[in-house]
GROMACS .gro file of C-alpha atoms in nm:
model
  127
    1GLN     CA    1  10.511   3.154  16.514
    2VAL     CA    2  10.501   2.883  16.255
    3GLN     CA    3  10.779   2.617  16.230
    4LEU     CA    4  10.831   2.404  15.921
    5VAL     CA    5  10.963   2.047  15.904
    6GLU     CA    6  11.020   1.876  15.567
    7SER     CA    7  11.022   1.504  15.512
    8GLY     CA    8  11.006   1.254  15.226
    9GLY     CA    9  11.341   1.304  15.056
   10ARG     CA   10  11.531   0.996  14.948
   11LEU     CA   11  11.714   0.827  14.656
   12VAL     CA   12  11.495   0.758  14.357
   13GLN     CA   13  11.561   0.646  14.001
   14ALA     CA   14  11.513   0.879  13.707
   15GLY     CA   15  11.156   0.866  13.586
   16GLY     CA   16  11.026   0.785  13.928
   17SER     CA   17  10.801   0.977  14.164
   18LEU     CA   18  10.831   1.114  14.513
   19ARG     CA   19  10.612   1.317  14.744
   20LEU     CA   20  10.763   1.561  14.990
   21SER     CA   21  10.577   1.688  15.295
   22CYS     CA   22  10.617   2.003  15.496
   23ALA     CA   23  10.448   1.997  15.835
   24ALA     CA   24  10.382   2.329  15.993
   25SER     CA   25  10.322   2.391  16.361
   26GLY     CA   26  10.140   2.696  16.487
   27ARG     CA   27   9.792   2.823  16.474
   28THR     CA   28   9.840   3.073  16.193
   29PHE     CA   29   9.939   2.826  15.923
   30SER     CA   30   9.631   2.906  15.715
   31SER     CA   31   9.727   3.269  15.682
   32TYR     CA   32  10.058   3.189  15.503
   33ALA     CA   33  10.130   3.125  15.141
   34MET     CA   34  10.362   2.827  15.116
   35GLY     CA   35  10.626   2.716  14.874
   36TRP     CA   36  10.913   2.492  14.787
   37PHE     CA   37  11.267   2.586  14.687
   38ARG     CA   38  11.565   2.369  14.610
   39GLN     CA   39  11.943   2.394  14.617
   40ALA     CA   40  12.165   2.173  14.420
   41PRO     CA   41  12.534   2.124  14.510
   42GLY     CA   42  12.738   2.428  14.406
   43LYS     CA   43  12.426   2.619  14.294
   44GLU     CA   44  12.208   2.892  14.437
   45ARG     CA   45  11.874   2.818  14.595
   46GLU     CA   46  11.598   2.836  14.336
   47PHE     CA   47  11.223   2.860  14.339
   48VAL     CA   48  11.020   2.547  14.262
   49ALA     CA   49  10.654   2.606  14.339
   50ALA     CA   50  10.419   2.808  14.566
   51ILE     CA   51  10.060   2.790  14.675
   52GLY     CA   52   9.825   3.053  14.810
   53TRP     CA   53   9.682   3.054  15.161
   54SER     CA   54   9.353   2.914  15.039
   55GLY     CA   55   9.513   2.653  14.810
   56GLY     CA   56   9.329   2.789  14.510
   57ILE     CA   57   9.628   2.948  14.338
   58THR     CA   58   9.954   2.786  14.250
   59TYR     CA   59  10.269   2.899  14.069
   60TYR     CA   60  10.554   2.688  13.929
   61ALA     CA   61  10.902   2.724  13.792
   62ASN     CA   62  10.912   2.646  13.422
   63SER     CA   63  11.162   2.366  13.494
   64VAL     CA   64  10.904   2.167  13.695
   65LYS     CA   65  10.576   2.273  13.534
   66GLY     CA   66  10.374   1.972  13.429
   67ARG     CA   67  10.590   1.732  13.643
   68PHE     CA   68  10.546   1.870  13.996
   69THR     CA   69  10.227   1.952  14.183
   70ILE     CA   70  10.200   2.156  14.501
   71SER     CA   71   9.907   2.115  14.734
   72ARG     CA   72   9.811   2.193  15.094
   73ASP     CA   73   9.590   2.030  15.355
   74SER     CA   74   9.493   2.287  15.609
   75ALA     CA   75   9.335   2.030  15.839
   76LYS     CA   76   9.677   1.861  15.868
   77ASN     CA   77   9.880   2.187  15.849
   78THR     CA   78  10.084   2.029  15.573
   79VAL     CA   79  10.205   2.126  15.233
   80TYR     CA   80  10.297   1.864  14.974
   81LEU     CA   81  10.514   1.853  14.667
   82GLN     CA   82  10.428   1.563  14.434
   83MET     CA   83  10.718   1.511  14.194
   84ASN     CA   84  10.678   1.293  13.893
   85SER     CA   85  10.899   1.207  13.601
   86LEU     CA   86  11.202   1.291  13.808
   87LYS     CA   87  11.530   1.376  13.640
   88PRO     CA   88  11.890   1.371  13.769
   89GLU     CA   89  11.890   1.747  13.750
   90ASP     CA   90  11.615   1.753  14.010
   91THR     CA   91  11.871   1.634  14.264
   92ALA     CA   92  11.887   1.893  14.545
   93VAL     CA   93  11.804   1.974  14.899
   94TYR     CA   94  11.437   2.082  14.898
   95TYR     CA   95  11.324   2.351  15.138
   96CYS     CA   96  10.980   2.449  15.244
   97ALA     CA   97  10.906   2.821  15.293
   98ALA     CA   98  10.617   3.030  15.432
   99ASP     CA   99  10.540   3.393  15.381
  100HIS     CA  100  10.243   3.629  15.393
  101LEU     CA  101  10.326   3.745  15.039
  102SER     CA  102  10.024   3.639  14.836
  103LEU     CA  103  10.163   3.747  14.497
  104LEU     CA  104  10.314   3.411  14.412
  105SER     CA  105  10.488   3.527  14.094
  106SER     CA  106  10.711   3.740  14.326
  107TRP     CA  107  10.838   3.434  14.517
  108PRO     CA  108  11.125   3.352  14.280
  109ASP     CA  109  11.277   3.691  14.354
  110ARG     CA  110  11.235   3.670  14.730
  111THR     CA  111  11.463   3.373  14.813
  112ASP     CA  112  11.652   3.572  15.077
  113ARG     CA  113  11.352   3.757  15.217
  114LEU     CA  114  11.085   3.494  15.291
  115GLU     CA  115  10.967   3.481  15.650
  116LEU     CA  116  11.009   3.116  15.739
  117TRP     CA  117  11.222   2.822  15.624
  118GLY     CA  118  11.242   2.455  15.702
  119GLN     CA  119  11.567   2.265  15.745
  120GLY     CA  120  11.548   2.091  15.409
  121THR     CA  121  11.517   1.735  15.287
  122LEU     CA  122  11.757   1.569  15.036
  123VAL     CA  123  11.629   1.433  14.705
  124THR     CA  124  11.868   1.236  14.497
  125VAL     CA  125  11.770   1.119  14.149
  126SER     CA  126  11.994   0.853  13.995
  127SER     CA  127  12.031   0.811  13.623
   0.00000   0.00000   0.00000
């Protein structure tokens, strides 16, 4: 069983950058596709980005495309979300997720059915 622990969330000014990390425990990390979701106050959880098990395929929400980059380091069992040009509307709790579903374009519709979730890390972007 894989467990996920996010870190890196903090207060940052608009236009700034931040990198989130998601450390996974367990020997089967490399078999999972990984992704990031976020939930702003009063809103539903939404898809942000996903990366395939090999790291060769990525998929992004339109709202973050060109600003955010997802990557994974299998040697460290860690997935990253590099966030640049942050906006106040990026303020949310960011959650890491893992699933064996390799069709990444399906991830936005599977918010309530992904296999594993982390506890979340808060990102606050001030204007």
